Short mmCIF file of C-alpha atoms and ligand atoms in Angstrom, two decimals:
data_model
loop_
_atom_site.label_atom_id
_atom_site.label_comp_id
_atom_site.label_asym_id
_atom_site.label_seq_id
_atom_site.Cartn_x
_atom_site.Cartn_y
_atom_site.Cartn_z
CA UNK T 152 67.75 -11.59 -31.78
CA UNK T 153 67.31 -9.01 -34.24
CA UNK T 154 67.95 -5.36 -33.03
CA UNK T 155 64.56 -3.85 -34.35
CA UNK T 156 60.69 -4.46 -34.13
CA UNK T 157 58.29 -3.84 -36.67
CA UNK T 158 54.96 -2.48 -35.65
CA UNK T 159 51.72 -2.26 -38.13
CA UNK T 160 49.72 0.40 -37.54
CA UNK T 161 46.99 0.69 -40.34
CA UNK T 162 48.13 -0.18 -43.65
CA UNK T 163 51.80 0.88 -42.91
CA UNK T 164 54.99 -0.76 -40.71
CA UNK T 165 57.12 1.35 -38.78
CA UNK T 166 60.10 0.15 -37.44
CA UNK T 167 61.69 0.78 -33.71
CA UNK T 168 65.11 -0.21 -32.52
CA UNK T 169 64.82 -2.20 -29.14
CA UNK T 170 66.73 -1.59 -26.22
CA UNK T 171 68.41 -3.97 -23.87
CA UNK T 172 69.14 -3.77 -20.42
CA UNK T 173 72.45 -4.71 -18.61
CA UNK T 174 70.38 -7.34 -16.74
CA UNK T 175 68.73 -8.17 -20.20
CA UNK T 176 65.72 -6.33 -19.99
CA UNK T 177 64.44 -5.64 -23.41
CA UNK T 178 62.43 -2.27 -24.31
CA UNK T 179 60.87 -1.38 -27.38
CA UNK T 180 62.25 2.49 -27.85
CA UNK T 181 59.47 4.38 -29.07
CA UNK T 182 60.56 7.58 -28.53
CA UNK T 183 59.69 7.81 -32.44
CA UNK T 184 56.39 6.85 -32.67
CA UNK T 185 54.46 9.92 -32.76
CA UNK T 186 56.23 11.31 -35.31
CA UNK T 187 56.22 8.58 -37.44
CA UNK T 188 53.14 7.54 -37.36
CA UNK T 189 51.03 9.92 -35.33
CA UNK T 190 50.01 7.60 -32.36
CA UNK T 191 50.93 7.80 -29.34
CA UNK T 192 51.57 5.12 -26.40
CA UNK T 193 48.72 4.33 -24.19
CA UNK T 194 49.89 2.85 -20.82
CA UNK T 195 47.67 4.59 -17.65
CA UNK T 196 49.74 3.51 -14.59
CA UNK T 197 52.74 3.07 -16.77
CA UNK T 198 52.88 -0.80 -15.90
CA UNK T 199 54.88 -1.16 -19.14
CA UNK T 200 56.52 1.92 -19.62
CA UNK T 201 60.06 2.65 -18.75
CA UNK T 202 60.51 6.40 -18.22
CA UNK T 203 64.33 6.80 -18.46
CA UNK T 204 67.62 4.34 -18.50
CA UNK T 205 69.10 4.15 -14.89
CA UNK T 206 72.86 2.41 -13.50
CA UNK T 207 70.93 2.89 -10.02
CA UNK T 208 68.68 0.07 -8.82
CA UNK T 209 68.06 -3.52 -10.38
CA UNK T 210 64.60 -5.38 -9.24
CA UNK T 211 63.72 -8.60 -11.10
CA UNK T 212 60.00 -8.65 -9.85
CA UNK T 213 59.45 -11.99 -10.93
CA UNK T 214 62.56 -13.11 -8.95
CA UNK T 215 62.26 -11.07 -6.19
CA UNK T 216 65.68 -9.96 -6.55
CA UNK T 217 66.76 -6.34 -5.70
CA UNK T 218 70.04 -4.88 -6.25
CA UNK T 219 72.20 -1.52 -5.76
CA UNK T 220 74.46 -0.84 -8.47
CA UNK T 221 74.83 -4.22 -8.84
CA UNK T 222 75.22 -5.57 -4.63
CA UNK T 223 72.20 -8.32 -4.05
CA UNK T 224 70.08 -6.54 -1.06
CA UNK T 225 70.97 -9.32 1.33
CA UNK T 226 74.49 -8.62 1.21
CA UNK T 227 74.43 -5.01 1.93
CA UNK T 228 71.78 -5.58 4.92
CA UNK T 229 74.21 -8.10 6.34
CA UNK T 230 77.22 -5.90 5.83
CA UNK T 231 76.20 -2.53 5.26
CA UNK T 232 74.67 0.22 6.97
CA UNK T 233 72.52 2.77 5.74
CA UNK T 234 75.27 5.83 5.43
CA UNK T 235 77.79 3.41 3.51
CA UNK T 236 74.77 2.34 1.02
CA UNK T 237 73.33 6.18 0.69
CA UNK T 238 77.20 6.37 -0.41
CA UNK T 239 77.01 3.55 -2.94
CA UNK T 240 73.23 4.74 -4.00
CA UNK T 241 74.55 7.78 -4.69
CA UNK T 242 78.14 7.59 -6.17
CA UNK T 243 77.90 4.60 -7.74
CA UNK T 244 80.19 2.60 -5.44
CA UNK T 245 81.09 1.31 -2.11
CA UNK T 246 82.94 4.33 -0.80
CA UNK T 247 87.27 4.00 0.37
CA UNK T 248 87.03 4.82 3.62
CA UNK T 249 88.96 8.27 3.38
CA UNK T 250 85.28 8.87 1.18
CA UNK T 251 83.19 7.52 3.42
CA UNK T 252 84.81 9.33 6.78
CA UNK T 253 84.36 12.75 4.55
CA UNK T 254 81.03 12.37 3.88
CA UNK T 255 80.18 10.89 7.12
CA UNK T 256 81.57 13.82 8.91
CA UNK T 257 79.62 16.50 6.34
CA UNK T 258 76.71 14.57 7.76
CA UNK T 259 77.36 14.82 10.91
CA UNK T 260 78.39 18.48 10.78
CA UNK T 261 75.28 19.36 8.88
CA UNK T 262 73.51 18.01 11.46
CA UNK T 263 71.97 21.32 13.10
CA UNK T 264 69.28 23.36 11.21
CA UNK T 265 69.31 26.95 10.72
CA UNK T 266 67.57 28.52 13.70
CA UNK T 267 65.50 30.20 11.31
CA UNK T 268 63.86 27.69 10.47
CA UNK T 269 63.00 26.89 14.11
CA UNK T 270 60.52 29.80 13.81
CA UNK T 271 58.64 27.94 11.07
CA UNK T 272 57.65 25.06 13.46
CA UNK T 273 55.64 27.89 15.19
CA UNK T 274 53.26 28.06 12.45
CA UNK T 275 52.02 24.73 12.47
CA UNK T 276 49.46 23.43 14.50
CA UNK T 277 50.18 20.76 16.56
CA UNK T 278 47.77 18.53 15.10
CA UNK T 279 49.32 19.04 11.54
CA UNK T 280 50.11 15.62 9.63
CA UNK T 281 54.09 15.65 10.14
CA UNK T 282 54.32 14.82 6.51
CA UNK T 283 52.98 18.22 5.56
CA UNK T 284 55.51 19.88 7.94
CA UNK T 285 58.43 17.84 6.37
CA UNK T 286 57.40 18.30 2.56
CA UNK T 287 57.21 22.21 3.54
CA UNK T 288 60.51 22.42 5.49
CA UNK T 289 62.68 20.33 3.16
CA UNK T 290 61.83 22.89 0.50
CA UNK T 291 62.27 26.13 2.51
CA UNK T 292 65.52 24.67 3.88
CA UNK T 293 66.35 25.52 0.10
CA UNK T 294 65.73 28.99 0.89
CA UNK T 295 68.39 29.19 3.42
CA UNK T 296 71.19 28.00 0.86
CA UNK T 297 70.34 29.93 -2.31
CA UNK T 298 73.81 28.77 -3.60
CA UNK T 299 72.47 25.35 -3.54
CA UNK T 300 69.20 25.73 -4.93
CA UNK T 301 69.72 28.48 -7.52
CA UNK T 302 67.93 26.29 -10.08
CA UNK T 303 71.21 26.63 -12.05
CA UNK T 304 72.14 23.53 -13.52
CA UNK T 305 75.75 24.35 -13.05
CA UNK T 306 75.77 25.80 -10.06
CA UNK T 307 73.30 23.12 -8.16
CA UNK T 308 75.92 20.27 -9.10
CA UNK T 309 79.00 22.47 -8.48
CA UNK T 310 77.33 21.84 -4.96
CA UNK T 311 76.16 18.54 -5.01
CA UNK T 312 78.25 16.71 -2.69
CA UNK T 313 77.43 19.31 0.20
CA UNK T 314 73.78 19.49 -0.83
CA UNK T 315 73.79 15.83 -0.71
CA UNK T 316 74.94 15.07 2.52
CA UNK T 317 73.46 18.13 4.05
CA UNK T 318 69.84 16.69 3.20
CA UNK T 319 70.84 13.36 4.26
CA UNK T 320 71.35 14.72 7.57
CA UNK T 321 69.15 17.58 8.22
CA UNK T 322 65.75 15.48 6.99
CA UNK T 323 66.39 13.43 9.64
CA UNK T 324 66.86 16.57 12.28
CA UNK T 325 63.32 17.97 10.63
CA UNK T 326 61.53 14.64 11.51
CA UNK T 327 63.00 14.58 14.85
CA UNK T 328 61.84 18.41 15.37
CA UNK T 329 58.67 17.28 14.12
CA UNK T 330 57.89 14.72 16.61
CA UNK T 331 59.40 17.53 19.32
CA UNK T 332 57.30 20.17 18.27
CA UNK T 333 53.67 17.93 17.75
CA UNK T 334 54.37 16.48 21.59
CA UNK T 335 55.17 19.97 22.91
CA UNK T 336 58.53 18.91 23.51
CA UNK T 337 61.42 21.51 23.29
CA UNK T 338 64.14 20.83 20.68
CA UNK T 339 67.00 18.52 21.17
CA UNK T 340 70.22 19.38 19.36
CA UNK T 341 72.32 16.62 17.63
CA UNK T 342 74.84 14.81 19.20
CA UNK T 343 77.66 14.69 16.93
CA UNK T 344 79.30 11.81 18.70
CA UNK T 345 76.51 9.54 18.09
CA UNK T 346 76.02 7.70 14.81
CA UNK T 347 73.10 8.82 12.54
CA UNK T 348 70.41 6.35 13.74
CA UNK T 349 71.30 6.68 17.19
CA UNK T 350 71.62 10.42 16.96
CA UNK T 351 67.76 10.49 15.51
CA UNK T 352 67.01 8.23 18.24
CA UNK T 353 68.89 11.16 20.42
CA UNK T 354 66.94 14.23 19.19
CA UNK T 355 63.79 12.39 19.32
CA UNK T 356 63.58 10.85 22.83
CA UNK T 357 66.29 12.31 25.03
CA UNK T 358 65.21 14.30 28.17
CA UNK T 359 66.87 17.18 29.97
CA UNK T 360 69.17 15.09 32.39
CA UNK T 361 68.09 11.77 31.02
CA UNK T 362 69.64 11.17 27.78
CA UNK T 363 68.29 8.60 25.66
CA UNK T 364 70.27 5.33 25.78
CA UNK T 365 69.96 2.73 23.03
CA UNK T 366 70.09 -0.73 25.54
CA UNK T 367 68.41 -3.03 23.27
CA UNK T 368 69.68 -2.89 19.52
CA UNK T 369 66.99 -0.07 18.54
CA UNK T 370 69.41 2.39 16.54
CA UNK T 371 70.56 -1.26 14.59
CA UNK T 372 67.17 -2.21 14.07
CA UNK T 373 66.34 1.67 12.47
CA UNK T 374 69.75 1.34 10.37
CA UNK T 375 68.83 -1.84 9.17
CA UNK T 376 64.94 -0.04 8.29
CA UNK T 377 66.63 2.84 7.02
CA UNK T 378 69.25 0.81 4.27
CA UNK T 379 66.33 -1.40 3.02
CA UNK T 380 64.49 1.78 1.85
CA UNK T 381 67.08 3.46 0.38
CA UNK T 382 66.01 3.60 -2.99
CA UNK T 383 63.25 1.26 -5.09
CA UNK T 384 63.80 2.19 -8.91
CA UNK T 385 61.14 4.29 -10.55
CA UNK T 386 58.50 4.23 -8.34
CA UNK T 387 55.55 6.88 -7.38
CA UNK T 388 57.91 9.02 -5.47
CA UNK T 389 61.31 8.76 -7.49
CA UNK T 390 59.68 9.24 -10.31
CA UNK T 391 58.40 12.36 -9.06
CA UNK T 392 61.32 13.79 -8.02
CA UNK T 393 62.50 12.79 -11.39
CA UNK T 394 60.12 14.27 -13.48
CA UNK T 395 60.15 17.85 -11.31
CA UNK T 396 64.36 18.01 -11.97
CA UNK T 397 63.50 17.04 -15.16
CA UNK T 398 62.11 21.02 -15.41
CA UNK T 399 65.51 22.18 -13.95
CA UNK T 400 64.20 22.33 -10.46
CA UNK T 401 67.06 22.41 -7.74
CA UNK T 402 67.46 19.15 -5.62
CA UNK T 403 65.27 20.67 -2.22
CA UNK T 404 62.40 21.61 -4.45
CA UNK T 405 62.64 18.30 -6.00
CA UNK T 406 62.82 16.08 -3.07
CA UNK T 407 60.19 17.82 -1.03
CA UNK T 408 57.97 17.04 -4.17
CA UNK T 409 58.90 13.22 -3.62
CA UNK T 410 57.44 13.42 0.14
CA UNK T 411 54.35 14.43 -1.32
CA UNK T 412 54.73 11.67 -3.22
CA UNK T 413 55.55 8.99 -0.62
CA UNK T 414 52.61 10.38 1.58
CA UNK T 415 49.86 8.30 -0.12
CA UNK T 416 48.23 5.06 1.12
CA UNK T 417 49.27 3.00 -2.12
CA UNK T 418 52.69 4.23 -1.37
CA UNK T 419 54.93 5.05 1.44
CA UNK T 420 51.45 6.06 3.68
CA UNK T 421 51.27 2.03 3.57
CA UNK T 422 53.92 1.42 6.80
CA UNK T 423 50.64 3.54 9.02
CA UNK T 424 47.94 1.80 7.54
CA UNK T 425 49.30 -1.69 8.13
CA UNK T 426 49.77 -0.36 12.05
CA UNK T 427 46.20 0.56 11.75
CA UNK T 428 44.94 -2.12 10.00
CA UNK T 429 46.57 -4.98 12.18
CA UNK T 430 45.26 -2.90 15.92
CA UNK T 431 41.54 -3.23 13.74
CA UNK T 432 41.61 -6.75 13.24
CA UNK T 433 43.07 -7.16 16.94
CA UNK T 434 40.18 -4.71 18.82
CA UNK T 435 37.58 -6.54 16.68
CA UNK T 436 38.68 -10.20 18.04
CA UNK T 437 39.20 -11.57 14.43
CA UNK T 438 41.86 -13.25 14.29
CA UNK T 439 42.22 -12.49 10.37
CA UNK T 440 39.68 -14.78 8.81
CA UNK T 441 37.36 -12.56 8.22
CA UNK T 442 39.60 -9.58 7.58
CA UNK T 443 41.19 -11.54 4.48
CA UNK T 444 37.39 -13.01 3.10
CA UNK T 445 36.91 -8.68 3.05
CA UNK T 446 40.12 -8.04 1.09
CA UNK T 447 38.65 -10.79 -1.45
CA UNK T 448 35.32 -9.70 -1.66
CA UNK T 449 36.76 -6.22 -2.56
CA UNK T 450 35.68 -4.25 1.01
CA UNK T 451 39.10 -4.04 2.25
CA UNK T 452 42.81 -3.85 1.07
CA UNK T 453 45.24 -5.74 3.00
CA UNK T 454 47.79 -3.31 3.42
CA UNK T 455 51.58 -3.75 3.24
CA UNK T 456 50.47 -6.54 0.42
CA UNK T 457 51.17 -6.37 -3.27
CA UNK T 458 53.58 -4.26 -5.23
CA UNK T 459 53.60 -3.04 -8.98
CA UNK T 460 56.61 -4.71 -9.83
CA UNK T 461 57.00 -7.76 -7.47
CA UNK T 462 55.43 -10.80 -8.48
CA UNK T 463 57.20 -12.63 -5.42
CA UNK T 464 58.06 -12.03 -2.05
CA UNK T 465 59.74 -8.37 -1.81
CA UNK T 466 63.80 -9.29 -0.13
CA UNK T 467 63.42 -6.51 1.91
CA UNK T 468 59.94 -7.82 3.57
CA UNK T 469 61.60 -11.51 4.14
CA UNK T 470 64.79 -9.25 6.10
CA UNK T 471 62.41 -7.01 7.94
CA UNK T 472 60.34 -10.05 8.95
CA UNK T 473 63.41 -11.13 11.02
CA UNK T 474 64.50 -7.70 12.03
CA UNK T 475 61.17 -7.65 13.33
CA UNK T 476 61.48 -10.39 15.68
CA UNK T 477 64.78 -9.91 16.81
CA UNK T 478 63.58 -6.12 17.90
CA UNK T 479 60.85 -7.57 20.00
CA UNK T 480 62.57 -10.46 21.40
CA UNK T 481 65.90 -8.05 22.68
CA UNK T 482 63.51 -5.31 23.74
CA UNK T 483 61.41 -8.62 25.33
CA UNK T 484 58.00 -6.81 23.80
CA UNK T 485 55.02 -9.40 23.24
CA UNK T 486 53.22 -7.38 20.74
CA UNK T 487 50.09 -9.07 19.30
CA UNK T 488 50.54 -6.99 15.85
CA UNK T 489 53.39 -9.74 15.01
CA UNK T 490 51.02 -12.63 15.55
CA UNK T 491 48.67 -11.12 13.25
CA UNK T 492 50.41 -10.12 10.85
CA UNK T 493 52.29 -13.54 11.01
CA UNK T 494 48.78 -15.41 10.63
CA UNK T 495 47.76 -13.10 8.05
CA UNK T 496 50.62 -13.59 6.10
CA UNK T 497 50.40 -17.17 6.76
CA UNK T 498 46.50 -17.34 5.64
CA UNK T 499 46.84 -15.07 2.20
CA UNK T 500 49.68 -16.98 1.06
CA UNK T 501 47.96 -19.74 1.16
CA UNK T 502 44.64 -18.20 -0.38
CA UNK T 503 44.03 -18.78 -3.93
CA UNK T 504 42.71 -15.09 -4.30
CA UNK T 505 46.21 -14.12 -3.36
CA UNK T 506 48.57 -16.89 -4.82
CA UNK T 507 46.51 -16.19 -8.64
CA UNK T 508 47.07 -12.27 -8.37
CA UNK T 509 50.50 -12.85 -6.93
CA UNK T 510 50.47 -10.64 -4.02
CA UNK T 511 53.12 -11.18 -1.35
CA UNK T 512 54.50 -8.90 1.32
CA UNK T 513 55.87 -5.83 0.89
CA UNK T 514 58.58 -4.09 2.88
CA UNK T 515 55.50 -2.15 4.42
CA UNK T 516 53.93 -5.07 6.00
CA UNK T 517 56.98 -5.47 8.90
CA UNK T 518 58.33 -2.25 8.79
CA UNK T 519 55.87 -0.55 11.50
CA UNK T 520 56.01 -3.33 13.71
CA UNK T 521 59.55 -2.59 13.95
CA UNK T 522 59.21 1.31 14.26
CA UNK T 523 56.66 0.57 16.86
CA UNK T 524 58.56 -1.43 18.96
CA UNK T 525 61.44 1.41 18.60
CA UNK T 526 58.94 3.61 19.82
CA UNK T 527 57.83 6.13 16.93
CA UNK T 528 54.75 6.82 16.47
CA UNK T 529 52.50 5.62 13.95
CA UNK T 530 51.81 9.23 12.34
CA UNK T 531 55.87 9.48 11.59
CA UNK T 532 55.98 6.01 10.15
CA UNK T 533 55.69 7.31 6.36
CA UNK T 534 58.74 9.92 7.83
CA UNK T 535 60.75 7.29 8.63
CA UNK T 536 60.46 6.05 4.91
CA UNK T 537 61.42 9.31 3.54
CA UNK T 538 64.50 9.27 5.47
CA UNK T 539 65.19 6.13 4.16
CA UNK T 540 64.24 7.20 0.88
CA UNK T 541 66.34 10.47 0.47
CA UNK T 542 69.74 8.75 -1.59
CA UNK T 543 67.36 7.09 -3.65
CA UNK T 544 65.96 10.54 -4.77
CA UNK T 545 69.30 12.20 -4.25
CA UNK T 546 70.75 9.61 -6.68
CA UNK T 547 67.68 9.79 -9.09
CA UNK T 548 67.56 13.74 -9.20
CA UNK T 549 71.81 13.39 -10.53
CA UNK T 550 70.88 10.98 -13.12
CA UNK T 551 68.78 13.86 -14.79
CA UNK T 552 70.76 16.42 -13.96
CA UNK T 553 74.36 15.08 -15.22
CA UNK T 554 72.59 14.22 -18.68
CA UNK T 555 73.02 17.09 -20.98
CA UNK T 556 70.17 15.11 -22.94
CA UNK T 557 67.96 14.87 -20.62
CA UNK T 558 64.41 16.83 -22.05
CA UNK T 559 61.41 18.36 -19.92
CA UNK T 560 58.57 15.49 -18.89
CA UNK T 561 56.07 15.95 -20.34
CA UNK T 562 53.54 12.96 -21.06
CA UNK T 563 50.54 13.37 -23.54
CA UNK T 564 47.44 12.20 -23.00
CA UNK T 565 44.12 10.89 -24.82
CA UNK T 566 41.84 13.15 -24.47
CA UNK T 567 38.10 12.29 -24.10
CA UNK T 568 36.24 15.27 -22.86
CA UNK T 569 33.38 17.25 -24.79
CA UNK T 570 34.53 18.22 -28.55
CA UNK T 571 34.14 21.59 -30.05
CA UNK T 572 31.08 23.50 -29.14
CA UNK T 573 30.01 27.32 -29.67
CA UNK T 574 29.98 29.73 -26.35
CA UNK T 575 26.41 30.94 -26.17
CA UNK T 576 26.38 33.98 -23.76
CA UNK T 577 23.17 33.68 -21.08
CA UNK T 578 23.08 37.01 -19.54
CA UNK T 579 25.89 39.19 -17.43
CA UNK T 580 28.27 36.92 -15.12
CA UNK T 581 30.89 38.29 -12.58
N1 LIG D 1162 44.80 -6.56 -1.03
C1 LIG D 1162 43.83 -7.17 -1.76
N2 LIG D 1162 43.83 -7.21 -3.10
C2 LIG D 1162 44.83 -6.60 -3.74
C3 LIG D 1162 45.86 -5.96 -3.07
C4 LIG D 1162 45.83 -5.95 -1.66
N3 LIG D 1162 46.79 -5.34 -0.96
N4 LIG D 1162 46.73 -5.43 -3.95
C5 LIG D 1162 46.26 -5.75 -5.16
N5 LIG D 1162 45.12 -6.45 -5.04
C6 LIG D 1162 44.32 -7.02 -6.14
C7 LIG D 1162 43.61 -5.92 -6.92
O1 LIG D 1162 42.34 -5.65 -6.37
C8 LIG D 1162 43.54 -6.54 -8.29
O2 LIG D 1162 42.51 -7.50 -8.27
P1 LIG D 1162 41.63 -7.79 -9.61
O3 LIG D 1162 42.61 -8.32 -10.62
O4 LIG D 1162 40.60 -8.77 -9.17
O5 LIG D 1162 41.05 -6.46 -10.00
C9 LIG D 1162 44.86 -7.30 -8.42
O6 LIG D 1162 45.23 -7.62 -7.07
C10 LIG D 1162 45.97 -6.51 -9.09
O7 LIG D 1162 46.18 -5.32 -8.36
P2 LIG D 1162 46.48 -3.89 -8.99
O8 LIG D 1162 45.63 -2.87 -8.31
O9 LIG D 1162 46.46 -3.94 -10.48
O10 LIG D 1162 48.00 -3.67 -8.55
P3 LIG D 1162 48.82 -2.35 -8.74
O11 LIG D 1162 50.11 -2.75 -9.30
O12 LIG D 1162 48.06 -1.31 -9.48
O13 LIG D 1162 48.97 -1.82 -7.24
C11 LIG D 1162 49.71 -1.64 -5.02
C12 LIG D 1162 50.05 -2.11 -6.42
C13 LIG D 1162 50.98 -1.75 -4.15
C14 LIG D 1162 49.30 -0.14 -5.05
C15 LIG D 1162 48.58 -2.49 -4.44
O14 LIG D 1162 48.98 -3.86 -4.40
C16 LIG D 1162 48.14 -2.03 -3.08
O15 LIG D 1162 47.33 -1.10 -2.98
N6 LIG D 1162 48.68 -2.64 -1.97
C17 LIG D 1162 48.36 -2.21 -0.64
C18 LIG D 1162 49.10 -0.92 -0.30
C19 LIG D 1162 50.57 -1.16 -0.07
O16 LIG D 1162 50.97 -2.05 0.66
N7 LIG D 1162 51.41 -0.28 -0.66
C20 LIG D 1162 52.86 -0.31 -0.47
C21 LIG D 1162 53.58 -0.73 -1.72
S1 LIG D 1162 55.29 -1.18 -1.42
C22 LIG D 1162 56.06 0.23 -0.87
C23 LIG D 1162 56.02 1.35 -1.82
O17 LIG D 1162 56.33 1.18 -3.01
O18 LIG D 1162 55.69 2.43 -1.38
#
């Protein structure tokens, strides 16, 4: 196949090398264009845009095949655990274990947050969403390690390891405060001699004199939920943190910007509004007919269904699916929700509408009945993914920053607003 592709824009050619993928996906590198030829790329949504070149995460959409540097999905949630693959997200490789006992204990003695910051819960009301309180903490927690955050290229990485493992373990401390301080609950401190699931399990549900005991599988279950999300390529919320390091920002900054991120419906906000939408179709008595004859007509979206870049079933839906009812079955929970969502998925993948546009479960459609059954509630659900999703960003903010190449973001746009006009004073205005 030749190396280069001719494009005719007028009366003229212009020629662009193309790119190819480890996994042989080819690219047309147009990172020329403009000044060749003075046209830009128009792709809204970037559906067929690839924003940078990444060793991170492989997904074959079409396949339904999802990979971390270069270990099938499957593999790592039958052998893996979330710590070990943050490790691998992050540094590129499963970790020796004199690694992987260092960075564990980092985690676990980062554990505690500055009491400080225990002041700032204060300020929030108790109704706040606790996505706005964990965006908002992540990036003051910057302000308590100004070595770390110094917006120093140099300096930021000199501390990356630390910074790394310390926002590993202290998002998941924030979420747990969260939960503490919305409920009216005081603090719990971390347990260092639990593991990290079980010590979020810990901070969020012990009792003074009652500790909380994990008797059916629950920290396993939240591993398990925790390693699937661990990072997803370029989407909304990695490429957000990507694009706000790409301006130099330090690694707190740039992850609280990827909550944001993750907080929408159409993204991460998906795991609640499955939750909500399968207790809707329950207290209305449908048993999902009519619900999917909405989604068709256009009135509703069945959540936790579709994806960008999947074209097939997502892997980590299919392994959730199972996790799913395992969880219920060792906690002995009937919950309706799994029937449901069982006979919805049953009924749209069956459904023409569906099969033509290719929609299949995503890893939102199981994930809540599993964080349900743990006992979180629905509002922290899109937490939960943001704990799961911090190596992925971690691993995604180094990528820019260890490129001495790496330029600003900075799309353009077509613009289609009014075109020159004269200012024509009318009268005095404040
Ligand atoms: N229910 C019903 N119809 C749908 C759905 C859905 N969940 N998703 C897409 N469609 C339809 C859409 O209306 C369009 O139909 P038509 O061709 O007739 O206009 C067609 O399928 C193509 O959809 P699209 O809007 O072009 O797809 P997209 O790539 O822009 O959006 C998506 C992807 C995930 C935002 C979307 O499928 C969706 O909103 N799904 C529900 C929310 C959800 O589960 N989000 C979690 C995504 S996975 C986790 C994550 O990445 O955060």
């Amino acid at each position: 196949m030749e190396d280069t592709a001719t494009i005719r824009l007028g009366s003229e050619n212009f020629e662009f090398p193309l790119l190819k993928g480890t996994e042989g996906e080819m690219a047309l590198d147009t990172r020329t264009l403009r000044a060749k030829s003075g046209f830009i790329a128009f792709d809204e949504g970037y559906g067929n845009t690839g924003s940078c070149l990444s060793d991170i995460t492989f997904i074959d959409g079409e396949k339904g095949i999802l990979r971390h540097r270069g270990y099938p999905i499957e593999q790592l949630a039958e052998h893996s655990g979330f710590l070990e693959t943050a490790m691998l997200v992050i540094y590129g490789d499963l970790p020796p274990e004199e690694c992987f006992d260092a960075f564990r204990f980092s985690v676990r003695e980062n554990a505690s947050i500055h009491t400080g910051m225990h002041h700032h819960f204060d300020g929030f009301p108790s109704y706040a969403h606790p996505m706005a309180i964990l965006s908002a903490m992540l990036n003051s927690l910057g302000a308590y390690y100004p070595e770390m955050s110094s917006n120093d290229r140099e300096q930021d990485l000199a501390h990356f390891n630390e910074t790394a493992a310390l926002l590993i373990s202290k998002v998941r401390t924030i979420a747990a405060m969260t939960y503490r301080m919305k409920m009216g609950l005081p603090f719990v401190y971390p347990d260092h001699n639990r593991r990290y699931a079980e010590n979020f399990l810990h901070m969020m549900f012990s009792k003074p004199y009652n500790d909380y005991v994990d008797e059916h599988g629950a920290a396993k279950a939240l591993d398990l939920f925790l390693m699937l999300h661990a990072d997803h390529e370029q989407n909304c919320s990695t490429s957000t943190v990507r694009m706000v390091a790409s301006g130099g920002a330090n690694l707190f900054a740039s992850v609280s910007a990827g909550v944001c991120a993750l907080w929408g419906p159409s993204h991460g906000g998906a795991n609640m509004a499955v939750i909500q939408m399968l207790e809707d179709i329950h207290k209305s008595g449908d048993d999902g007919t009519r619900f999917i004859q909405a989604a068709k007509e256009g009135k509703a979206k069945l959540m936790g269904f579709g994806h960008r870049v999947y074209k097939n079933y997502d892997p980590r839906a299919k392994i959730l699916g199972k996790s799913a009812e395992g969880i219920l079955k060792s906690m002995d929970i009937k919950d309706p929700m799994l029937d449901i969502a069982k006979r919805l998925e049953q009924a749209a993948l069956e459904d023409p509408y569906f099969i033509e546009r290719k929609l299949y479960p995503n890893v939102d459609f199981y994930s809540g009945i599993i964080l349900k059954a743990i006992g979180i509630p629905v509002e922290m659900f899109t937490v939960m993914f943001a704990i799961g999703r911090m190596p992925g960003w971690i691993a995604n903010w180094k990528e820019i920053a260890d490129n001495p190449k790496s330029r600003i973001h900075r799309p353009r746009q077509i613009y289609t607003g009014a075109t020159l006009r004269d200012y024509v004073a009318m009268g005095e205005r404040e």
